[in-house]
Short mmCIF file of C-alpha atoms and ligand atoms in Angstrom, two decimals:
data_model
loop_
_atom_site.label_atom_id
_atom_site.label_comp_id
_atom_site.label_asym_id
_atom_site.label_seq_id
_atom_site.Cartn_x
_atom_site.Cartn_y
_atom_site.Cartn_z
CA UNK A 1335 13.83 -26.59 13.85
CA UNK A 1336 16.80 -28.11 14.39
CA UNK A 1337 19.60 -26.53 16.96
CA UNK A 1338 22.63 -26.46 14.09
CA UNK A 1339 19.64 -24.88 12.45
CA UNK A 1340 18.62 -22.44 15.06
CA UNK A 1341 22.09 -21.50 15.89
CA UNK A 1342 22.07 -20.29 11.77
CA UNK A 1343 19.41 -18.63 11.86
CA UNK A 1344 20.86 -16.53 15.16
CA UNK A 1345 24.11 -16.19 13.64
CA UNK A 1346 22.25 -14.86 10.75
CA UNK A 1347 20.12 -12.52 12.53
CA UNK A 1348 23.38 -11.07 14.40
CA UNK A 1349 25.12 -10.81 11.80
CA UNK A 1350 22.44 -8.30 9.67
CA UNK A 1351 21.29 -6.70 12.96
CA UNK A 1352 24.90 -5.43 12.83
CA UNK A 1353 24.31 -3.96 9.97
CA UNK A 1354 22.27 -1.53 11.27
CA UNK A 1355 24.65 1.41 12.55
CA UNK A 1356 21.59 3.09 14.85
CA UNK A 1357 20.11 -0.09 16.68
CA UNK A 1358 24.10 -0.98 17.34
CA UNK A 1359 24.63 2.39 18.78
CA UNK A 1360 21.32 2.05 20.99
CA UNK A 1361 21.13 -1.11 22.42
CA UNK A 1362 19.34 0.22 25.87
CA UNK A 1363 16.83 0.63 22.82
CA UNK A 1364 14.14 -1.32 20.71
CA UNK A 1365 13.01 -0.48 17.80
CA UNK A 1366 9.36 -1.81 17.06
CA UNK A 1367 8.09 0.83 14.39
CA UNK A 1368 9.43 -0.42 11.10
CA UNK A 1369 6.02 -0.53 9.72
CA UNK A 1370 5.89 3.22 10.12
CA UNK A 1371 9.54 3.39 8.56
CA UNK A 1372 12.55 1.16 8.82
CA UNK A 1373 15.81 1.30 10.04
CA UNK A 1374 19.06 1.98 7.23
CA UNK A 1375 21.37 -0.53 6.77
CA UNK A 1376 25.53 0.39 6.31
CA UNK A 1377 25.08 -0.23 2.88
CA UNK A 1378 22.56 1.93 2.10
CA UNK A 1379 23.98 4.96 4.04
CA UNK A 1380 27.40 4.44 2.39
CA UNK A 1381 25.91 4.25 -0.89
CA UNK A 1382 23.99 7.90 0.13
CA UNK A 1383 27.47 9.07 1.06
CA UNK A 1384 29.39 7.91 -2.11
CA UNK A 1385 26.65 9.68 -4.23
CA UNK A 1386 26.80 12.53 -2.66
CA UNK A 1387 30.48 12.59 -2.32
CA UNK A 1388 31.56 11.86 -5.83
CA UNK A 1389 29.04 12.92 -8.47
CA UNK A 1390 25.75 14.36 -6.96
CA UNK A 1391 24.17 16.40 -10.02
CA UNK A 1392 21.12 16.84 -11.69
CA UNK A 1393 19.93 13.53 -13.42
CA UNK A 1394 19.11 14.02 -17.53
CA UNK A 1395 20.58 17.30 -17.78
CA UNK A 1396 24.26 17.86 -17.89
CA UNK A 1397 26.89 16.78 -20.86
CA UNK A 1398 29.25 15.94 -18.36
CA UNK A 1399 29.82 12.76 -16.11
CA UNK A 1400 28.53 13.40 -12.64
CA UNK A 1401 24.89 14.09 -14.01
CA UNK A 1402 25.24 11.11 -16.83
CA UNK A 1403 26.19 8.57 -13.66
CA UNK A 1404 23.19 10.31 -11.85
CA UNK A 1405 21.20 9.27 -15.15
CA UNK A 1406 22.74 6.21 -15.22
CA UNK A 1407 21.99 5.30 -11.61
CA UNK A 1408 18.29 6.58 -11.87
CA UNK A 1409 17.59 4.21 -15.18
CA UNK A 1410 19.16 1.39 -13.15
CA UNK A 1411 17.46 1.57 -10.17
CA UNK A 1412 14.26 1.42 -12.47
CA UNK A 1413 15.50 -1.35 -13.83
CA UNK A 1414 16.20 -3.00 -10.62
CA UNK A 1415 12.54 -1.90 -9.06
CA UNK A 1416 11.23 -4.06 -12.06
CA UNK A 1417 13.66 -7.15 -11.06
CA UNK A 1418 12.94 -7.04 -7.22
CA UNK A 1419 9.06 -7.65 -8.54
CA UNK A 1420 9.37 -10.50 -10.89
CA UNK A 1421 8.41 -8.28 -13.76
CA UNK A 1422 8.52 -10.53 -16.99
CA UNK A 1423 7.80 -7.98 -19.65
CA UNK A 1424 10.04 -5.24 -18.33
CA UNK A 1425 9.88 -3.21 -21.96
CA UNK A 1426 6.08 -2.72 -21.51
CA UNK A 1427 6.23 -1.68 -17.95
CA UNK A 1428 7.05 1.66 -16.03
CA UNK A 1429 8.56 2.44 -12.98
CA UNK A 1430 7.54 6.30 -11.48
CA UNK A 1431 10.04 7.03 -8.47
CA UNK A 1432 7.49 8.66 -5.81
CA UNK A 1433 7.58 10.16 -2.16
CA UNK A 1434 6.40 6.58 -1.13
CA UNK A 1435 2.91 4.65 -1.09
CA UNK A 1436 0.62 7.87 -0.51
CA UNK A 1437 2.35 9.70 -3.27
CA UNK A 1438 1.97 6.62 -5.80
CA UNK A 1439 -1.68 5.52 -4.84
CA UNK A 1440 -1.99 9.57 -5.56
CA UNK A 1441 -0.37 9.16 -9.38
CA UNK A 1442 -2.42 6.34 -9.91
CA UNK A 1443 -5.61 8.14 -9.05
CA UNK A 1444 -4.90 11.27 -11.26
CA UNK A 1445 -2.81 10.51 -14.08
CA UNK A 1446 -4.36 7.31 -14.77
CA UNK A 1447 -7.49 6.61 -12.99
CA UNK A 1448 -8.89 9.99 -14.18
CA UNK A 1449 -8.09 9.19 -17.63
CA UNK A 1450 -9.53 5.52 -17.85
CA UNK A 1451 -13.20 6.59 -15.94
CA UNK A 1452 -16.22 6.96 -18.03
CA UNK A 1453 -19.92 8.02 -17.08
CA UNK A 1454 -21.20 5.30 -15.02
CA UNK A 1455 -18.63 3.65 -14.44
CA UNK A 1456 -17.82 1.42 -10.87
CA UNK A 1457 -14.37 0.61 -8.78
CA UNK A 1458 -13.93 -0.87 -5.66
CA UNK A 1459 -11.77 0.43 -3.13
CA UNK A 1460 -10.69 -0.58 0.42
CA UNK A 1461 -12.52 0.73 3.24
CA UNK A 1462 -11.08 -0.01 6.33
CA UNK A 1463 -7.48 -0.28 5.00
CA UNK A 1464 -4.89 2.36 5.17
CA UNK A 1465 -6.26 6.01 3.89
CA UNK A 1466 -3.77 6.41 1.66
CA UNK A 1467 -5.43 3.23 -0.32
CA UNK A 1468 -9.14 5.34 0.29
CA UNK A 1469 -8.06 9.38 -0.14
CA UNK A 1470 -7.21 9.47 -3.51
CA UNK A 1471 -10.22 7.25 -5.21
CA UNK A 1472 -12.63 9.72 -3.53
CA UNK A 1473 -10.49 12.57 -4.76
CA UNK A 1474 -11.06 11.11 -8.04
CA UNK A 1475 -14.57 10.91 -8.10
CA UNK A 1476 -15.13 14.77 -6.74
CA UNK A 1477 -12.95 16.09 -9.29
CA UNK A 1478 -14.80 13.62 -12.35
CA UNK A 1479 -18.06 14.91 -10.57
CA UNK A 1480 -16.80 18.40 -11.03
CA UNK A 1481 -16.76 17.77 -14.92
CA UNK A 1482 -19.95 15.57 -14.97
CA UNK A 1483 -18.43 12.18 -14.95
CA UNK A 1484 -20.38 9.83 -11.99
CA UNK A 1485 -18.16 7.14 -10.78
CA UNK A 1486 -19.85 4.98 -8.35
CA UNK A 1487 -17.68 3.89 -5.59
CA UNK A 1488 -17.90 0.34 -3.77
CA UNK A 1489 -16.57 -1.05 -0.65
CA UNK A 1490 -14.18 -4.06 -1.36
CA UNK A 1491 -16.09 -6.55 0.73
CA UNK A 1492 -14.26 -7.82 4.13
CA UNK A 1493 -15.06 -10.94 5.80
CA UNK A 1494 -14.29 -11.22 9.24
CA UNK A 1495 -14.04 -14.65 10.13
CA UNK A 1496 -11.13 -14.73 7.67
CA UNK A 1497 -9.56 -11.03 7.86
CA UNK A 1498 -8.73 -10.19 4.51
CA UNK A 1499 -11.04 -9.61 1.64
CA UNK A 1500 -14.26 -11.26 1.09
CA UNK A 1501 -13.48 -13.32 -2.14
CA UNK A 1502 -17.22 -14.42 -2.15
CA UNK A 1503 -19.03 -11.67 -1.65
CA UNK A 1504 -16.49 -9.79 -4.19
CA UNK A 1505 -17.64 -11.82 -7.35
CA UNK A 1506 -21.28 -10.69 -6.94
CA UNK A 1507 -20.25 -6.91 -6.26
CA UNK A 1508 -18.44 -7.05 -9.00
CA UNK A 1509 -20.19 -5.85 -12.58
CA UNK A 1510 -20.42 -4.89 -16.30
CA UNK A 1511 -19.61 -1.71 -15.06
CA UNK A 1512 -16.98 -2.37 -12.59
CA UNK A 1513 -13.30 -0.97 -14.18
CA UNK A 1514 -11.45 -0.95 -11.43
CA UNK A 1515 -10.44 -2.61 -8.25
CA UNK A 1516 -7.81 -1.05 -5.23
CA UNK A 1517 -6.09 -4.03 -3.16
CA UNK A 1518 -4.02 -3.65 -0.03
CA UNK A 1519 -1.08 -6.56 0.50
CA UNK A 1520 -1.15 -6.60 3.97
CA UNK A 1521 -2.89 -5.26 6.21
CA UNK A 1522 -0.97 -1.94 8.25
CA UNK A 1523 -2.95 -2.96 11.25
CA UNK A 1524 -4.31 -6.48 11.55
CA UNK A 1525 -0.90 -7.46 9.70
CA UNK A 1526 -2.74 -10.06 7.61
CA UNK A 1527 -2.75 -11.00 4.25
CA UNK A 1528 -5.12 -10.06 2.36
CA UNK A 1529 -5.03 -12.93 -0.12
CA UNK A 1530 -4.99 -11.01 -2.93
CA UNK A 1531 -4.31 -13.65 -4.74
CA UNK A 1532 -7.62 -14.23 -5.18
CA UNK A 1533 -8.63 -11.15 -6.66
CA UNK A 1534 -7.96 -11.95 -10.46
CA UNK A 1535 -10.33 -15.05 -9.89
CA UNK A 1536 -13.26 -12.88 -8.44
CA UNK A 1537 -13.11 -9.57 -11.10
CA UNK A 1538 -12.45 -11.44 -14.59
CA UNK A 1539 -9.47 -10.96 -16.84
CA UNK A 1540 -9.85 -7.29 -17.83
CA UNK A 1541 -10.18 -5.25 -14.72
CA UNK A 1542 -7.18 -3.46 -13.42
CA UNK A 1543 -5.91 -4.12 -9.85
CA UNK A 1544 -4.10 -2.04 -8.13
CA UNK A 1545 -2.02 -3.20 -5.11
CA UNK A 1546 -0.90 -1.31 -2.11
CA UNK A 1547 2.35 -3.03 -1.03
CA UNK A 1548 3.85 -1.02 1.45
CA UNK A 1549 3.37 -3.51 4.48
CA UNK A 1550 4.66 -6.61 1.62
CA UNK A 1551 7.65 -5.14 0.04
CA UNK A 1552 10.74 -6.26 1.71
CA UNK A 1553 8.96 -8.60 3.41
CA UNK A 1554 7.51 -11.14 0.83
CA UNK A 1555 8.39 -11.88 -2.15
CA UNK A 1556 6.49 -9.96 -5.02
CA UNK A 1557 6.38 -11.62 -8.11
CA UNK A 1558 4.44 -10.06 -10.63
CA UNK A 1559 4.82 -12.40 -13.32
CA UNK A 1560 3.23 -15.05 -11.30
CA UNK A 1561 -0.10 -15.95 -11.95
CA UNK A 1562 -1.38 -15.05 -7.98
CA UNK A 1563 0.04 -11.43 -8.49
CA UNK A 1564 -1.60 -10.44 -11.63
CA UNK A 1565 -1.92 -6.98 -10.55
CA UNK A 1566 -1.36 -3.74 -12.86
CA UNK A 1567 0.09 -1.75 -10.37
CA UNK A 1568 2.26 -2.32 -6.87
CA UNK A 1569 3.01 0.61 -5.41
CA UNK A 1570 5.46 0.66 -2.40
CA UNK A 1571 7.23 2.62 0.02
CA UNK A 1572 11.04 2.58 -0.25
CA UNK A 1573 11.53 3.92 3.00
CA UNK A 1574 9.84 1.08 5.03
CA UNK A 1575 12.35 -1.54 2.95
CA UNK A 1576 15.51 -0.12 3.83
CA UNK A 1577 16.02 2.90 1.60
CA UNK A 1578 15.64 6.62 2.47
CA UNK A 1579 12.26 8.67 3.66
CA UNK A 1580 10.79 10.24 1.02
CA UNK A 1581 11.35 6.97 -1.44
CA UNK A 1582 9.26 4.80 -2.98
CA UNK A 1583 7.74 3.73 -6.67
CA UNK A 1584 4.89 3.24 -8.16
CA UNK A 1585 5.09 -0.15 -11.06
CA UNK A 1586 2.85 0.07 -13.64
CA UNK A 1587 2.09 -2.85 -15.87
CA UNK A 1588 1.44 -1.24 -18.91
CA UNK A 1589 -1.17 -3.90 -20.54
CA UNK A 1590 -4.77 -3.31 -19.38
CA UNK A 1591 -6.16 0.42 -20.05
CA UNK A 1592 -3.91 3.19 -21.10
CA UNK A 1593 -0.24 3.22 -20.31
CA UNK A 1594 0.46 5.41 -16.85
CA UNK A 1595 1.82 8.91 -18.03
CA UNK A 1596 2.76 11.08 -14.66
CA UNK A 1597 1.03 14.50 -15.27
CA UNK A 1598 2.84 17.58 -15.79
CA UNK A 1599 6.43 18.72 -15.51
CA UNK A 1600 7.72 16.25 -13.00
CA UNK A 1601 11.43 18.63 -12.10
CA UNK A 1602 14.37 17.44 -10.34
CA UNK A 1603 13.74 13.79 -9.09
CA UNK A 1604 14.81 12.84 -5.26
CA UNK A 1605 18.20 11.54 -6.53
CA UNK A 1606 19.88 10.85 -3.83
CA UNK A 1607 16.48 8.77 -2.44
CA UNK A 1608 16.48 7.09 -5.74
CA UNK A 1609 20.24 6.27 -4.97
CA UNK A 1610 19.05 4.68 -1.34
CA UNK A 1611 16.44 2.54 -3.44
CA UNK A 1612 18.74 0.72 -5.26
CA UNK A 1613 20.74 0.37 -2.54
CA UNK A 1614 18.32 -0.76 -0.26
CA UNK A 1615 17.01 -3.79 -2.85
CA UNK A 1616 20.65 -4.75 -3.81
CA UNK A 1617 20.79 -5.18 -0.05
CA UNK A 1618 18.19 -7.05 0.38
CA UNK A 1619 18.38 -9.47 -2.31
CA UNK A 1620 22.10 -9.70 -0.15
CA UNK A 1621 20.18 -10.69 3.01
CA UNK A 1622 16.95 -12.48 1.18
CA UNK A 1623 13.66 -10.73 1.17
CA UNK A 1624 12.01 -14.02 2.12
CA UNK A 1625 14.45 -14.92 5.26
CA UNK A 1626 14.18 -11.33 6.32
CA UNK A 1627 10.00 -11.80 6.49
CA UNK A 1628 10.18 -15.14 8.34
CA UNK A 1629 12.30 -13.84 11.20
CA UNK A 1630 9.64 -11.04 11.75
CA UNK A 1631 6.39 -12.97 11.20
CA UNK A 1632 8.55 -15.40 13.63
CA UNK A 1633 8.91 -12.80 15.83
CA UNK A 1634 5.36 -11.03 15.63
CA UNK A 1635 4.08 -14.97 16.19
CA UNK A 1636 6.29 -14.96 19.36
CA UNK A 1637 4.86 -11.66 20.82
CA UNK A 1638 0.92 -12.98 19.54
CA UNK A 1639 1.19 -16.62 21.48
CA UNK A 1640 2.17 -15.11 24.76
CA UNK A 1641 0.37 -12.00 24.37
CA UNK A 1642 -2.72 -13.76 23.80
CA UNK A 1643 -2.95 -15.62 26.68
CA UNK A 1644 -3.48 -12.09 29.14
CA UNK A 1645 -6.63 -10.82 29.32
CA UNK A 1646 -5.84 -7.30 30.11
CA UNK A 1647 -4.96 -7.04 26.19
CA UNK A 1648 -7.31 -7.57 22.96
CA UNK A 1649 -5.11 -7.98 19.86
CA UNK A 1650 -6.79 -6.38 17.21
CA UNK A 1651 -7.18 -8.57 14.03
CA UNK A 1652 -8.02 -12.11 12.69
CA UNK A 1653 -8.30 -14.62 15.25
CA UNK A 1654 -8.02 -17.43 13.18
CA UNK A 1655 -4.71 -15.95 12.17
CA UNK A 1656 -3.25 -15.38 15.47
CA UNK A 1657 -1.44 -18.66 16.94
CA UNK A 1658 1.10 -20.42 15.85
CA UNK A 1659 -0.31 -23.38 16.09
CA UNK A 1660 -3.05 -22.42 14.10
CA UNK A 1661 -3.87 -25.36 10.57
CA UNK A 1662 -4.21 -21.98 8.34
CA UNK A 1663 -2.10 -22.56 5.40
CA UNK A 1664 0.76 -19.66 4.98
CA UNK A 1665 -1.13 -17.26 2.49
CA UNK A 1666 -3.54 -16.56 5.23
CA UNK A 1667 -1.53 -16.12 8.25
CA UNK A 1668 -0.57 -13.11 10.02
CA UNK A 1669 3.03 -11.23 8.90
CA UNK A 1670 5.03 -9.45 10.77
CA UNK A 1671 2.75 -6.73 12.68
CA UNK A 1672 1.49 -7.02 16.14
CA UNK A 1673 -1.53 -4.24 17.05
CA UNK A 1674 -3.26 -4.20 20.22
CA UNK A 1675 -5.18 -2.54 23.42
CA UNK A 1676 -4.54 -2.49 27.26
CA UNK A 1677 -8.23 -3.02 28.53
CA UNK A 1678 -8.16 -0.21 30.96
CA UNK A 1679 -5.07 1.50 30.03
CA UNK A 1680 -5.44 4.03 26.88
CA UNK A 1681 -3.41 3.43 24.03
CA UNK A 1682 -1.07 6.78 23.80
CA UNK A 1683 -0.43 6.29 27.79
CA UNK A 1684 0.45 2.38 27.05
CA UNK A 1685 2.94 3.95 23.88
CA UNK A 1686 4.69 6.26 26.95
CA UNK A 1687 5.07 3.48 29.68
CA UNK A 1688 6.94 1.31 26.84
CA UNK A 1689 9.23 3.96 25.82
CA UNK A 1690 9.76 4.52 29.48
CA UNK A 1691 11.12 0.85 29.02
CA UNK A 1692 12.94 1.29 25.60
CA UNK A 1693 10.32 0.06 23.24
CA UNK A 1694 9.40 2.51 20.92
CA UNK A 1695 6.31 1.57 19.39
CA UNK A 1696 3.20 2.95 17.05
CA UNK A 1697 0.24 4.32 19.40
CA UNK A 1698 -2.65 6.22 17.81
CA UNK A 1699 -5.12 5.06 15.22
CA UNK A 1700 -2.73 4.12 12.73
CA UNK A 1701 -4.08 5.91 9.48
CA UNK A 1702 -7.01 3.28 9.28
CA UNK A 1703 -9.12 4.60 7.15
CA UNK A 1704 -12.81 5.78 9.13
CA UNK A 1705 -10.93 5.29 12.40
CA UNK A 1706 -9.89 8.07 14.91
CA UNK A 1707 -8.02 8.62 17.73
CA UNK A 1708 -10.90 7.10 20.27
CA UNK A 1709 -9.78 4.27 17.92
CA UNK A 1710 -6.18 4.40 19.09
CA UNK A 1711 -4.40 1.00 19.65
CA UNK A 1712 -0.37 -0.08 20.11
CA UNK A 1713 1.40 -1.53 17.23
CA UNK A 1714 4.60 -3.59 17.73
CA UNK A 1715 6.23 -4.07 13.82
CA UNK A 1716 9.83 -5.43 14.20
CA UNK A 1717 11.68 -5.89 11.41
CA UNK A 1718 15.25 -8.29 10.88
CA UNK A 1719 16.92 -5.78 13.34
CA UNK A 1720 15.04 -6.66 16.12
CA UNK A 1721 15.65 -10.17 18.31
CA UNK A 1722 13.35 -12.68 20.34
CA UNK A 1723 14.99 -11.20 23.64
CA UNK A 1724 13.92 -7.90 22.48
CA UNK A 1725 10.33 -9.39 22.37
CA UNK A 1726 10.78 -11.24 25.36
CA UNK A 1727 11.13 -8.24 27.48
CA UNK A 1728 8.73 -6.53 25.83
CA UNK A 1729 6.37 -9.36 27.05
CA UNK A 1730 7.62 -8.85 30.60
CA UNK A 1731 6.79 -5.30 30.79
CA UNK A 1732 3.03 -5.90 29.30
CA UNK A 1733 2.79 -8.76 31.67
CA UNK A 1734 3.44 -6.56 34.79
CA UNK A 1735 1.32 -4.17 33.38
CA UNK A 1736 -1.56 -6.96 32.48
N1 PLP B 766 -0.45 1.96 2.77
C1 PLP B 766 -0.14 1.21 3.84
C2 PLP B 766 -0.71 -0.18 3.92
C3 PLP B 766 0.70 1.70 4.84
O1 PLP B 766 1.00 0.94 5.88
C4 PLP B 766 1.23 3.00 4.70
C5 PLP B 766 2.09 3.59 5.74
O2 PLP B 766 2.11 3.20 6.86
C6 PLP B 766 0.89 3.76 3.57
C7 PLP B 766 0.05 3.21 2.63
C8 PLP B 766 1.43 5.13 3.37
O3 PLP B 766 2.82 5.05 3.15
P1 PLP B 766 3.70 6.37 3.07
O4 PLP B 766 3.53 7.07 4.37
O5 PLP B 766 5.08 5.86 2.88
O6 PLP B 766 3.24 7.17 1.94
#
């Protein structure tokens, strides 16, 4: 990179990290959890504040103009959920505003999944991925079993040399019977991509896909009318792209097996989270989604190099993936997440020393699905906030400790 080029970038980086009113207020402070949950931006907690203070009310139920602008601000940020993915039939599609990934991978197990299953049927779901991408397909076989529906459920095949899903293997576990497949983006741990791309190859033009994107959105671009994202549904957390806790949507194609009706009476929406989501995309098509993920995968590949070279740490993960230098092509490197283990010191302890340093970081077992806490590792996730020096002292204080 050139230096007019680095300077840019820096500039850049400043210039959004001051954005960010807590991590300006803090800066004895780093921040290295925003794959748990980001940081807000100004423009996202000012748009919070002007819905609140000029016309919070009920959305679809009021003849008078606070509640139509809620209305009107609900239908748009639908709108905009299906712009920030690409989608290119947006009539056909739906857009169900949720409590964030674990909510939507939920809707899509019971108001859909349910629905679509018959007698014998087969779908393959992640195993070692996050549980949130495991709980509810398991949940959906009990309750079929419970009315005498069997739904045989598969492991979506890993390969480890690679780290992401076994694209080999996956054609010959997939079957006649096989109706639907769960996908993960990136991984929440190893921080690699899955290639999901791949997927539509491997399972045939019928079978629905489902994709976890709460460690992709906000970070890559998701474009769902591309051919390599042929997917039926993304679901996402809002709250780990900028917008509020609580946030987050589930996209639903619309075009392979029934159309996704949310069960029941679904009440008074999370307005004013709906309000951050908008917010939070407008803001970062603003900073650009894909400038934003190559300052933290820069970052994450900053911590990895050095990190890698002390042998008082294993970095959990894909070691193909790791280095920089590495002749992988993009798709299969490593984003932005950094997860590792002191050799003799345990995980939660490690999490306390670094806080006792400023770095607040992820330490347990991460909601890996089958793991527990005898599983427990450190996670660094920065996100655009967060700056090389930032990383660079967090690399002194593991190297004292190493
Ligand atoms: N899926 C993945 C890959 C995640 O990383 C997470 C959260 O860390 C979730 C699902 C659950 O997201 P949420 O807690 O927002 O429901």
């Amino acid at each position: 990179m050139s230096g007019a080029a680095h300077d840019t970038d820096e500039a850049w980086q400043r210039s959004v990290r001051a954005q960010f009113p807590i991590i300006v207020a803090h800066p004895e402070l780093a921040y290295l959890d925003s794959a748990a949950t980001s940081q807000k931006p100004r423009a996202v907690l000012d748009a919070v504040q002007t819905y609140l203070t000029t016309c919070n009310a009920n959305a679809g139920r009021g003849a008078y103009p606070w509640a139509n602008r809620t209305t009107e601000l609900i239908e748009r940020a639908r709108h905009r959920v299906k712009e920030f993915l690409g989608d290119p039939e947006p009539d056909r599609s739906a857009v169900h505003f949720t409590a964030g990934t674990t909510e939507g991978l939920r809707v899509v197990a019971h108001d859909w999944l349910m629905e679509y299953l018959a007698d014998g049927d087969e779908i393959l779901v992640p195993f070692a991925d996050h549980r949130a991408n495991l709980d509810p397909w398991l949940e959906t076989r009990s309750r079929l079993a419970a009315r005498g529906v069997t739904v045989h459920v598969r492991a979506l095949p890993y390969q480890e040399a690679s780290g992401d899903y076994d694209h080999r293997a996956l054609a010959s576990a997939v079957g006649p019977r096989t109706r639907f497949v769960a996908a993960t983006h990136v991984h929440h741990v190893y921080g690699g991509d899955m290639n999901v791309h791949r997927l539509r190859a491997a399972v045939g033009p019928h079978v629905p896909i489902c994709l976890d994107a709460a460690q992709s959105a906000g970070h890559l671009p998701l474009r769902v009318g591309d051919p390599a994202l042929d997917v039926d549904f993304v679901v996402f957390s809002g709250h780990k792209a900028f917008a509020l806790p609580g946030t987050g949507a589930v996209w639903a194609r619309n075009t392979r097996g029934p159309v996704l009706r949310p069960a029941g009476w679904q009440g008074t929406p999370n307005t004013v989270g709906v309000v951050s989501l908008l917010a939070a995309l407008d803001w970062l098509d603003t900073v650009g989604v894909a400038r934003v993920g190559a300052h933290v995968t820069a970052l994450a590949t900053r911590l990895t190099d050095r990190l890698r070279r002390l042998d008082a740490y294993e970095i959990l993960g894909c070691p193909a993936s790791l280095a920089s230098d590495t002749a992988l092509p993009p798709a299969q490197r490593r984003q932005g997440i950094v997860t590792f283990r002191h050799r003799s010191i345990p995980s939660d302890d490690l999490g306390f020393i670094l806080f006792s340093h400023g770095f607040m970081v992820r330490a347990d077992s991460l909601c890996q699905a089958g793991a527990d806490d005898k599983d427990g590792s450190v996670r660094v996730s920065p996100q655009v906030y967060n700056t090389a020096e930032e990383v660079d002292r967090l690399l002194t204080v593991l190297t004292d400790l190493a």
